[in-house]
Tab-separated table of C-alpha atoms in Angstrom:
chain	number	residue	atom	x	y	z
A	1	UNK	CA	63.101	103.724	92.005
A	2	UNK	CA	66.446	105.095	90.301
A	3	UNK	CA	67.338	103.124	87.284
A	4	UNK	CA	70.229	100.438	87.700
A	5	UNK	CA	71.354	100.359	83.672
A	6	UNK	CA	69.427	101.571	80.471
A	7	UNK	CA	67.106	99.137	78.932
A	8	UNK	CA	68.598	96.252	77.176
A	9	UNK	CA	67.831	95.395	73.476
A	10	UNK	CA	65.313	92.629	74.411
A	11	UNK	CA	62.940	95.874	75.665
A	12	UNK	CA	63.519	94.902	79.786
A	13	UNK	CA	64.196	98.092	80.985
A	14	UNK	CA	67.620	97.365	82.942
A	15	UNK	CA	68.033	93.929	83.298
A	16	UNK	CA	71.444	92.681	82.285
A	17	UNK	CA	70.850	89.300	82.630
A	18	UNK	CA	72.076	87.089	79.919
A	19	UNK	CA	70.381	83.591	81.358
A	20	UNK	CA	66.960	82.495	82.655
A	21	UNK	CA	65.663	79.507	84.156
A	22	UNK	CA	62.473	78.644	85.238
A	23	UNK	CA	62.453	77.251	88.701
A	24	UNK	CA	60.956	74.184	87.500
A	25	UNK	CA	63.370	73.412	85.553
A	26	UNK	CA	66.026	70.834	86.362
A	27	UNK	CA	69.628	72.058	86.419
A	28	UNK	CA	70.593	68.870	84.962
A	29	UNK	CA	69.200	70.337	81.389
A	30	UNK	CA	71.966	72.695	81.035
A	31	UNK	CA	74.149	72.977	78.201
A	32	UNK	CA	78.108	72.441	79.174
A	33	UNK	CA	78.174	76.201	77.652
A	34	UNK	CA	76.818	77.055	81.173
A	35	UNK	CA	79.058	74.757	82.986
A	36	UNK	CA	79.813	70.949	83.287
A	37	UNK	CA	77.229	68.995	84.909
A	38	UNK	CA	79.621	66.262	85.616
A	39	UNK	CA	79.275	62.636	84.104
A	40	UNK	CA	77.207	61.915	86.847
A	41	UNK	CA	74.149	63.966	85.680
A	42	UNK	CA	74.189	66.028	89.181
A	43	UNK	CA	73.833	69.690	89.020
A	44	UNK	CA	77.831	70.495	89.441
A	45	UNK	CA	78.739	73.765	91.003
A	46	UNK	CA	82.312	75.703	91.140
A	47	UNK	CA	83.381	76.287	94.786
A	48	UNK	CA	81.465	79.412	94.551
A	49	UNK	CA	78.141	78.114	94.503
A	50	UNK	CA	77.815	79.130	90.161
A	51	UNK	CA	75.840	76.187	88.500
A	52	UNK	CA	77.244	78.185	84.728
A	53	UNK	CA	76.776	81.129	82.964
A	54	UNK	CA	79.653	84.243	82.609
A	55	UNK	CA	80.536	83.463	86.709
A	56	UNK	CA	81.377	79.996	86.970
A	57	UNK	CA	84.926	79.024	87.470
A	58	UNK	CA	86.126	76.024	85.697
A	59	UNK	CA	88.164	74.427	88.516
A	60	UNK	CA	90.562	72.819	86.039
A	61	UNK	CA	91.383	76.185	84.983
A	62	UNK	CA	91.518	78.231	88.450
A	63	UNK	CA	94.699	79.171	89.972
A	64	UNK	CA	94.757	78.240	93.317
A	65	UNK	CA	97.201	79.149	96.085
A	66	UNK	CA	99.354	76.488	98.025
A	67	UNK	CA	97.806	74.865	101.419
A	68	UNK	CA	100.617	76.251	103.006
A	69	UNK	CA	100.745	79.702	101.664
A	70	UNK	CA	96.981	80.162	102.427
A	71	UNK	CA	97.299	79.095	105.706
A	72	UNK	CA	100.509	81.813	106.456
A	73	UNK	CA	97.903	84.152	105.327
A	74	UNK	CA	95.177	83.425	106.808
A	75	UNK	CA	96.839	83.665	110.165
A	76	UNK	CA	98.050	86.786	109.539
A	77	UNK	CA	94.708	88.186	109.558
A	78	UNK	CA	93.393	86.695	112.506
A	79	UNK	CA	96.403	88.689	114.115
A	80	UNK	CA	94.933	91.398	112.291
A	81	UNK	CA	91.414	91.302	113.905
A	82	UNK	CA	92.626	91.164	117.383
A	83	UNK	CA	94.572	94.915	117.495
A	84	UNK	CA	92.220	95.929	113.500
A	85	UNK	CA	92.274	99.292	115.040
A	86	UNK	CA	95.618	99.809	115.488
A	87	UNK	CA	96.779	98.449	112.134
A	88	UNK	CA	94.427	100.344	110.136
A	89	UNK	CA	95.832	103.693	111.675
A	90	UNK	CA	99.269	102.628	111.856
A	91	UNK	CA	100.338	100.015	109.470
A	92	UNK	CA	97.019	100.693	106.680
A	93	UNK	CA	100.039	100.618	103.478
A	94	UNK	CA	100.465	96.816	105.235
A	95	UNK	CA	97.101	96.167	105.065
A	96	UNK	CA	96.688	97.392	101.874
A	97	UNK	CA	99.319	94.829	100.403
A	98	UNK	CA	97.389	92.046	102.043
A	99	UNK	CA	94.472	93.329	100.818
A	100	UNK	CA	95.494	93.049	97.049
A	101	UNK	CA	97.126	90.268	96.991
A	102	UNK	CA	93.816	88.605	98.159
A	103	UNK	CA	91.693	87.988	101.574
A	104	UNK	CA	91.468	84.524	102.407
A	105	UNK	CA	87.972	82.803	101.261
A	106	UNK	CA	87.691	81.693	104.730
A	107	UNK	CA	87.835	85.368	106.185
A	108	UNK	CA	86.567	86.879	103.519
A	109	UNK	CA	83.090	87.739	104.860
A	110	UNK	CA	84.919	88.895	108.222
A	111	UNK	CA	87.211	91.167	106.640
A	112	UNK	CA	84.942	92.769	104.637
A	113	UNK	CA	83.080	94.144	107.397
A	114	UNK	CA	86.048	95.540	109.279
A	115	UNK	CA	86.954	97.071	106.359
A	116	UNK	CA	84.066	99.068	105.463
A	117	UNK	CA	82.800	99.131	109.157
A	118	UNK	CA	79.398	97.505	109.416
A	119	UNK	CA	80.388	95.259	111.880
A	120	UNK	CA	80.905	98.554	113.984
A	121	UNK	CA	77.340	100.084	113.199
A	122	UNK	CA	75.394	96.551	113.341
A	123	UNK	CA	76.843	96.344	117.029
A	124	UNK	CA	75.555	99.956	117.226
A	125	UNK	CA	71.896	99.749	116.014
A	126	UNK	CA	70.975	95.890	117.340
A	127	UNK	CA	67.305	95.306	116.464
A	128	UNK	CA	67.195	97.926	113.800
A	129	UNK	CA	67.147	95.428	110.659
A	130	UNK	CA	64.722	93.356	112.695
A	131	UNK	CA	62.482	96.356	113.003
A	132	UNK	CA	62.825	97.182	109.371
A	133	UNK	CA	61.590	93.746	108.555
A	134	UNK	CA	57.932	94.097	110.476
A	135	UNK	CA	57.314	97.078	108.316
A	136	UNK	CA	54.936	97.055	105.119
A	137	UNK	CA	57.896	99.357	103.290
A	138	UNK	CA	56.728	101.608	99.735
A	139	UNK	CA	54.109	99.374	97.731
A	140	UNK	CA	56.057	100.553	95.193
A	141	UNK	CA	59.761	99.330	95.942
A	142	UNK	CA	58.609	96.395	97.487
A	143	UNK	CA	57.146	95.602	93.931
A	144	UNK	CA	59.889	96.259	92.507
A	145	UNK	CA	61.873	94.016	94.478
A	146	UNK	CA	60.277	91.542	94.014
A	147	UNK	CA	60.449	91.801	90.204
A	148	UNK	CA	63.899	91.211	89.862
A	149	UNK	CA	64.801	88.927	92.550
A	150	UNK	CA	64.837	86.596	89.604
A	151	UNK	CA	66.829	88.317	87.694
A	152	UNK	CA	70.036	88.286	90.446
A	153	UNK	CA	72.676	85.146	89.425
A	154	UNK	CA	69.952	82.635	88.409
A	155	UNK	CA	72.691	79.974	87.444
A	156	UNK	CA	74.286	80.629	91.275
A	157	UNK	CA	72.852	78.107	94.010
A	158	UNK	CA	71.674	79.879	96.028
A	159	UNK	CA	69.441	82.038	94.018
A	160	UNK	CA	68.199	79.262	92.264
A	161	UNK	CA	64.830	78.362	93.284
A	162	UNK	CA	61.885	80.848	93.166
A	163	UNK	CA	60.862	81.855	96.426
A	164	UNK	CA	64.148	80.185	97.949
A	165	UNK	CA	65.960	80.579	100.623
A	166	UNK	CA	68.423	83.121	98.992
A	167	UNK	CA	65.842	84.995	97.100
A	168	UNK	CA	63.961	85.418	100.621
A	169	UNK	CA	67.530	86.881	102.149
A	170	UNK	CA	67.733	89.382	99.215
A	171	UNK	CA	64.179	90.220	99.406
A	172	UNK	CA	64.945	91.324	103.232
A	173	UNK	CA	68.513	93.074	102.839
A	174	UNK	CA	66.832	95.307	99.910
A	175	UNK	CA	63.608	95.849	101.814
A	176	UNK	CA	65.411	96.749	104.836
A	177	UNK	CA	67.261	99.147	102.541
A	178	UNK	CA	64.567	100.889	100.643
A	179	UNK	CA	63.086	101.487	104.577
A	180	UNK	CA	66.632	102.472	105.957
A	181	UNK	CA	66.903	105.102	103.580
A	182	UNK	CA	63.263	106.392	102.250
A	183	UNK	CA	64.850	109.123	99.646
A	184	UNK	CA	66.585	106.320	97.725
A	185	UNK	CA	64.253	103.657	97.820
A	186	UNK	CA	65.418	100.895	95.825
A	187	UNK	CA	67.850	100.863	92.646
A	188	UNK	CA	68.361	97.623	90.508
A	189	UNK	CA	72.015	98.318	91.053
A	190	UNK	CA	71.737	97.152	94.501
A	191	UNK	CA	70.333	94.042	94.384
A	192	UNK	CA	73.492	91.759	92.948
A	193	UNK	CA	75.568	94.064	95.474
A	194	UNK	CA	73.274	92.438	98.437
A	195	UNK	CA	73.366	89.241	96.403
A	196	UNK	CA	77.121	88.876	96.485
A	197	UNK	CA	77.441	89.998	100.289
A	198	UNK	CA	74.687	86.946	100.427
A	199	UNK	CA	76.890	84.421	99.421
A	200	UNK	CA	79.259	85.317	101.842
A	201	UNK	CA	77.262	86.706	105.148
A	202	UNK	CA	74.470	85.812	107.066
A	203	UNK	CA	71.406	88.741	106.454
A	204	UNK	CA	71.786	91.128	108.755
A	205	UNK	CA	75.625	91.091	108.222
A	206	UNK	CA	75.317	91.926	104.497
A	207	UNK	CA	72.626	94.229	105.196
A	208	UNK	CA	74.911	96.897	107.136
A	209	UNK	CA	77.779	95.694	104.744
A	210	UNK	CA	75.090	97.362	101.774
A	211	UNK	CA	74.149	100.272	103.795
A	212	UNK	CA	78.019	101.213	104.578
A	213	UNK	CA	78.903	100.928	100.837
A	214	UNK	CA	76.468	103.092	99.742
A	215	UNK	CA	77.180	105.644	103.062
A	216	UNK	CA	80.816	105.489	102.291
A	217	UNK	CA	81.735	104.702	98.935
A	218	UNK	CA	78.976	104.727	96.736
A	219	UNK	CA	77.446	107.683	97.836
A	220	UNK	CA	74.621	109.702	95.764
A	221	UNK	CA	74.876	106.722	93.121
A	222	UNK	CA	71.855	105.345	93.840
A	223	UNK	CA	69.580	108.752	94.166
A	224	UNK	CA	66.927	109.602	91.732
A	225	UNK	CA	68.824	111.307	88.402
A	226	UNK	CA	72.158	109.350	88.899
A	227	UNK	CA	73.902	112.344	88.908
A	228	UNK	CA	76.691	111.321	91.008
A	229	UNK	CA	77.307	108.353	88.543
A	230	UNK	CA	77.346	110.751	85.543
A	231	UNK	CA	80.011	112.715	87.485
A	232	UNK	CA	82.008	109.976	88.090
A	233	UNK	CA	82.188	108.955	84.545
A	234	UNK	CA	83.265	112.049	83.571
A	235	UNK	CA	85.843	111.672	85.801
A	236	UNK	CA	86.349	108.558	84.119
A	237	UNK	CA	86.502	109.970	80.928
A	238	UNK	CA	88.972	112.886	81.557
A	239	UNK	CA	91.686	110.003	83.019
A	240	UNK	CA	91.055	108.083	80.347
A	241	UNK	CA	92.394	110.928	78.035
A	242	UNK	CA	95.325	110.900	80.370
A	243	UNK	CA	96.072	107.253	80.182
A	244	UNK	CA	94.784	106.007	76.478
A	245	UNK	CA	95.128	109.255	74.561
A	246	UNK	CA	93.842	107.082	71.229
A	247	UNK	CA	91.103	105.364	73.052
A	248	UNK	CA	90.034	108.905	74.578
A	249	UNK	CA	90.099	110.045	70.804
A	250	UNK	CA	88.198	107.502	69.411
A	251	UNK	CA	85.664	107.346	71.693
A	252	UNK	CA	84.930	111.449	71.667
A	253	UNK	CA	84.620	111.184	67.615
A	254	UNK	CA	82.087	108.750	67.869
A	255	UNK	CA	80.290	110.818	70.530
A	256	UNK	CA	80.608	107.829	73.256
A	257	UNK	CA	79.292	109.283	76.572
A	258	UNK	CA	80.205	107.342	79.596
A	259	UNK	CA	76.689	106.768	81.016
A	260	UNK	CA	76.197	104.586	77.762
A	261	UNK	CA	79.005	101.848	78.965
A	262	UNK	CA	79.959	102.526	82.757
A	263	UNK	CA	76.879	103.243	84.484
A	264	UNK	CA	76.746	98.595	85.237
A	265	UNK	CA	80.278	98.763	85.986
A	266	UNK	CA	80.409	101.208	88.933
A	267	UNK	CA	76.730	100.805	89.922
A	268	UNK	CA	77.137	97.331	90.597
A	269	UNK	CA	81.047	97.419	91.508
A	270	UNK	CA	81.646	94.858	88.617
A	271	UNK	CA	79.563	92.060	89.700
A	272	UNK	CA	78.196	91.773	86.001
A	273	UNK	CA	80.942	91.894	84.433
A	274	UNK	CA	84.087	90.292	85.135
A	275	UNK	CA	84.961	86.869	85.966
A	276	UNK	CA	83.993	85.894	89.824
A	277	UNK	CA	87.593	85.084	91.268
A	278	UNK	CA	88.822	88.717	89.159
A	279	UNK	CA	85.429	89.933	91.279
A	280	UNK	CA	86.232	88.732	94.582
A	281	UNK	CA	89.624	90.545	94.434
A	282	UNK	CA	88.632	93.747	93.284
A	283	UNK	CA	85.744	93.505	96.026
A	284	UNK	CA	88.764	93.330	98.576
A	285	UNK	CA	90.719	95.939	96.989
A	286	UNK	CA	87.738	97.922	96.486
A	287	UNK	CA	86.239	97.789	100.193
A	288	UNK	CA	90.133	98.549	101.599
A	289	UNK	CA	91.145	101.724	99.099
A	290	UNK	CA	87.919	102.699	97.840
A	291	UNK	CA	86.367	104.137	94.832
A	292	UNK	CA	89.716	104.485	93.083
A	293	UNK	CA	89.773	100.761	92.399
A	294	UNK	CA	86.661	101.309	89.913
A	295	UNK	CA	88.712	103.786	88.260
A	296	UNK	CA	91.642	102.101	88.008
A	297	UNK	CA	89.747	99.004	86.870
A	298	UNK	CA	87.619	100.545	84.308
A	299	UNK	CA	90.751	102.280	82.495
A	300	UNK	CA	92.300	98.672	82.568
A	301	UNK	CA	88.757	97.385	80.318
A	302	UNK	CA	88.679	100.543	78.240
A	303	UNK	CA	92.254	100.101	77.120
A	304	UNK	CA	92.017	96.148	76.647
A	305	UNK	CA	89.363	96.597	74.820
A	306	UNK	CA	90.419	99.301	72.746
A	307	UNK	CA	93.308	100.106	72.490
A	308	UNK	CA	95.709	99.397	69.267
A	309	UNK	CA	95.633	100.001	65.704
A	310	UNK	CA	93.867	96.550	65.118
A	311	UNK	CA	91.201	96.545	68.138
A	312	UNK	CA	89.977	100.588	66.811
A	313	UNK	CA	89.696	99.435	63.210
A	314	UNK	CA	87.206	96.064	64.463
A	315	UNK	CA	85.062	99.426	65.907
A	316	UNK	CA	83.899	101.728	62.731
A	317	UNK	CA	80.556	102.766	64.166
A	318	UNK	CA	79.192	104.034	67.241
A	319	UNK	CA	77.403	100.610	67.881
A	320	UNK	CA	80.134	98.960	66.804
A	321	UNK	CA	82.426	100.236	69.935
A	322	UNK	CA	80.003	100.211	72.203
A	323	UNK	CA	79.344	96.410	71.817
A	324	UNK	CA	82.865	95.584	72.383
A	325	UNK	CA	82.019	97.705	75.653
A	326	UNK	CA	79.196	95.340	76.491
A	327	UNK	CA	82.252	92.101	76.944
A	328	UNK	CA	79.719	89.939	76.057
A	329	UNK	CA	83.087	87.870	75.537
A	330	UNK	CA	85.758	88.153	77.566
A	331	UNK	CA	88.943	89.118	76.597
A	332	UNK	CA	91.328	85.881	77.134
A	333	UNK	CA	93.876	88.384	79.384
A	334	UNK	CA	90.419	88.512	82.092
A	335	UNK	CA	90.552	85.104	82.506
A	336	UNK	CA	94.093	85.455	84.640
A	337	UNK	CA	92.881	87.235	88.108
A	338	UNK	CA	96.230	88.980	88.170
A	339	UNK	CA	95.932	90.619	84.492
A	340	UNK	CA	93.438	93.358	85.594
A	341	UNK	CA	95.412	94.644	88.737
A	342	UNK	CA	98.724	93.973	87.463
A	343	UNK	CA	97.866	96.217	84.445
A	344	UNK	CA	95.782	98.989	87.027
A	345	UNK	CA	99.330	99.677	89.259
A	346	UNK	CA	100.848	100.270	85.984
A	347	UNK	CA	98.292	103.103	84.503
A	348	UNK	CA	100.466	105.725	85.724
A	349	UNK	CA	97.556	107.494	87.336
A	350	UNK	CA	98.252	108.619	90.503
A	351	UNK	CA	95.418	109.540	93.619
A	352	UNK	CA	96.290	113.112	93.226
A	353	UNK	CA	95.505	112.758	89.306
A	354	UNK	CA	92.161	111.425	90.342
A	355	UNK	CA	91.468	114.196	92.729
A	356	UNK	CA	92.293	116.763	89.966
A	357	UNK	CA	90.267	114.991	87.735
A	358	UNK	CA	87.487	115.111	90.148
A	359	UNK	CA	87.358	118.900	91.003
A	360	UNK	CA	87.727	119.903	87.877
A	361	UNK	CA	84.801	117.788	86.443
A	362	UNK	CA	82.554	119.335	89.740
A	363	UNK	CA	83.491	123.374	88.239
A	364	UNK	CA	82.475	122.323	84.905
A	365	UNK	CA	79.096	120.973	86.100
A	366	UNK	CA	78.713	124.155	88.345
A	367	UNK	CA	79.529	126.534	85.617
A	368	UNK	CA	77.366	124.736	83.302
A	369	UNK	CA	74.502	124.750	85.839
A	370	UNK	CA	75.113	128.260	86.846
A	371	UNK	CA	75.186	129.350	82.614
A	372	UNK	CA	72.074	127.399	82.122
A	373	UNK	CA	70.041	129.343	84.907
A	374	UNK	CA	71.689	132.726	83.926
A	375	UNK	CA	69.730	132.365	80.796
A	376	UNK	CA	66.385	131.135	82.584
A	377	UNK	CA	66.647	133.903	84.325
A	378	UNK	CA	67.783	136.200	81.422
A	379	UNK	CA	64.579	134.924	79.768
A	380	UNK	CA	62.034	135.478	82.574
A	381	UNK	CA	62.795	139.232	82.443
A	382	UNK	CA	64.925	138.740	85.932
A	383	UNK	CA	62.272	137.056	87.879
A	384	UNK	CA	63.460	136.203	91.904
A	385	UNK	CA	62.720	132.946	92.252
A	386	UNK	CA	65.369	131.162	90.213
A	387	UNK	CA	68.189	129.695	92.744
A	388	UNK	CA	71.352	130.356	92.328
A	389	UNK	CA	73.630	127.065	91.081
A	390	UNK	CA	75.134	125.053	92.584
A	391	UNK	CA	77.032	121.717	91.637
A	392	UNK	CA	74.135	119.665	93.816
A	393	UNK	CA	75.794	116.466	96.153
A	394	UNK	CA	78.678	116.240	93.578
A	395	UNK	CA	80.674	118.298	95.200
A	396	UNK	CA	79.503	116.828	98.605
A	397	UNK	CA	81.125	113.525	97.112
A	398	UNK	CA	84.695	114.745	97.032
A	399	UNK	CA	85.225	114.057	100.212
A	400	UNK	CA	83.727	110.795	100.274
A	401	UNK	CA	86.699	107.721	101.204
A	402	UNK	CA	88.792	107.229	98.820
């Protein structure tokens, strides 16, 4: 199993959770920190299903659209669906704008599929996932699995009881997974990815949903070494210099490698980290333009978080920045859904930058790969059975949809 995150203070190796309940335990118990329970004593959940905790949405506090204006919209993608083809290849800039500005809830689950695909390859490979399921699947994933199936939103409904209904979905997307595609297995990552496409899609739906992010977007980030996440925040990295300069500085002088803060962001396409409506619409930003939006997005945190005379001096130490890096509290600016993509459109990085950005970080790794077996080889007196370098699947990841 490749590792999701690296263990958390409290010794768990990987678990970012920041609540627990036992599943005997009534809802009712608590605190309003996690949510208002109402003044009726009933468990009271946001219109996402979140009982508390970091992903419920006060509903006093959430923006919401007018009836009207959500209906114009919504309509507009139903006209999409009928001729998707067409409007992807023709009018995609169009679809793009509709795309950031926010799917409807109510077509939410149906647009995601058309945008990544799986509702093509589920129609495709019918009776695959039920196959999957009648298999026994690695002793060793399925224990794994099962571990954290607790672990994945504990305050959100549907997750909520041990052995549930929900926890019995996730157990068969991921299983299905880990049998789909052997070499990967299961990664911790994946499971609040399937637990989010859960809320929204029946199981089979969000299990081709999972295995066309990880085909098309995600790709190599959940294989064995992580190398194609460690690429990616290199990539990170070098933008960063690009777009914070100071931030990029500070962060290099205290010796701040991206694996140590980025590796739950991308992984687990912000599900752990941001508020849920701020979630929702980078998922349908993210699932329409691709793996730019992570970029884009995690420049937006690094700079709120950092940047400014004031912010650098609250971070002396090493620990100290990477805390701040943990958002353990939100920044108040989070809590407005337009903030973070208002702010990302006005980075002044550009695709091509990111391409750039990209290649370069893939000849570094080569040439430091080829270097490093140069002297293996230098030291075994020329022996023939070192292989030449080579940058591995990064390179294979460049072409990958962006």
């Amino acid at each position: 199993m490749a590792m999701a995150y690296p263990p958390s203070s409290n010794g768990d190796p990987g678990s970012p959770v920041k609540e627990s309940i036992s599943p005997n335990r009534s809802p009712r118990k608590y605190s309003d920190a996690n949510g208002s329970l109402g003044d009726s004593g009933a468990p009271a959940t946001d219109r996402y299903g979140f009982l508390g905790g970091n992903q419920y949405t006060d509903p006093d506090a959430e923006r919401r659209l007018p009836q009207e204006t959500l209906r114009k919209r919504e309509t507009k993608w139903l006209d999409m669906f009928i001729n998707w083809d067409k409007w992807m290849s023709k009018r995609f800039k169009k679809v793009k704008e509709r795309c950031r500005k926010g799917i409807p809830p109510s077509l939410r689950a149906r647009a995601w599929q058309h945008l990544c695909g799986s509702n093509f390859t589920m129609e495709q490979n019918k009776g695959v996932f039920e196959d999957y399921l009648k298999r026994q699947g690695d002793p060793k994933c399925i224990d794994d699995i099962n571990k954290d199936l607790d672990r994945q939103f504990p305050l959100h409904e549907m997750f909520l009881s041990k052995g549930g209904v929900g926890q019995e979905s996730l157990f068969e997307v991921l299983k299905a997974y880990s049998i789909h595609r052997p070499v990967e297995g299961y990664c911790q990552a994946q499971a609040p990815i399937a637990a989010l496409l859960l809320m929204h899609m029946p199981v089979e739906q969000a299990f081709w949903c999972l295995v066309a992010i990880c085909d098309k977007y995600l790709i190599g980030y959940y294989s064995l070494g992580l190398e194609a996440v460690q690429l990616d925040g290199d990539v990170l990295f070098g933008l960063l210099k690009k777009s914070s300069p100071t931030v990029y500085k500070h962060m290099r002088n205290q010796n701040i490698e991206p694996i140590m803060y980025m590796t739950e962001w991308f992984m687990c396409v912000f599900t752990r980290t941001l508020p849920w409506t701020v979630v929702l619409r980078l998922w349908d930003q993210f699932l329409c333009e691709g793996v730019k939006v992570l970029f884009r997005v995690g420049l937006v945190l690094l700079k709120t978080a950092l940047e400014g005379q004031e912010k650098l001096s609250q971070c002396p130490s090493f620990f100290d920045t990477l805390e701040r890096l943990r958002f353990r509290n939100l920044p108040p600016e989070f809590q407005d859904e337009e903030y973070i993509f208002r702010e990302s459109l006005r980075l002044g990085i550009t695709e091509r930058d990111m391409e750039k950005e990209h290649l370069k970080q893939i000849k570094r790794r080569k040439a430091a790969r080829e270097a490093k077996e140069k002297e293996a080889l230098s030291s075994s007196h020329g022996g023939s059975d070192v292989r030449r370098g080579h940058a591995g699947g990064a390179d294979v990841r460049h072409k990958r949809r962006t």
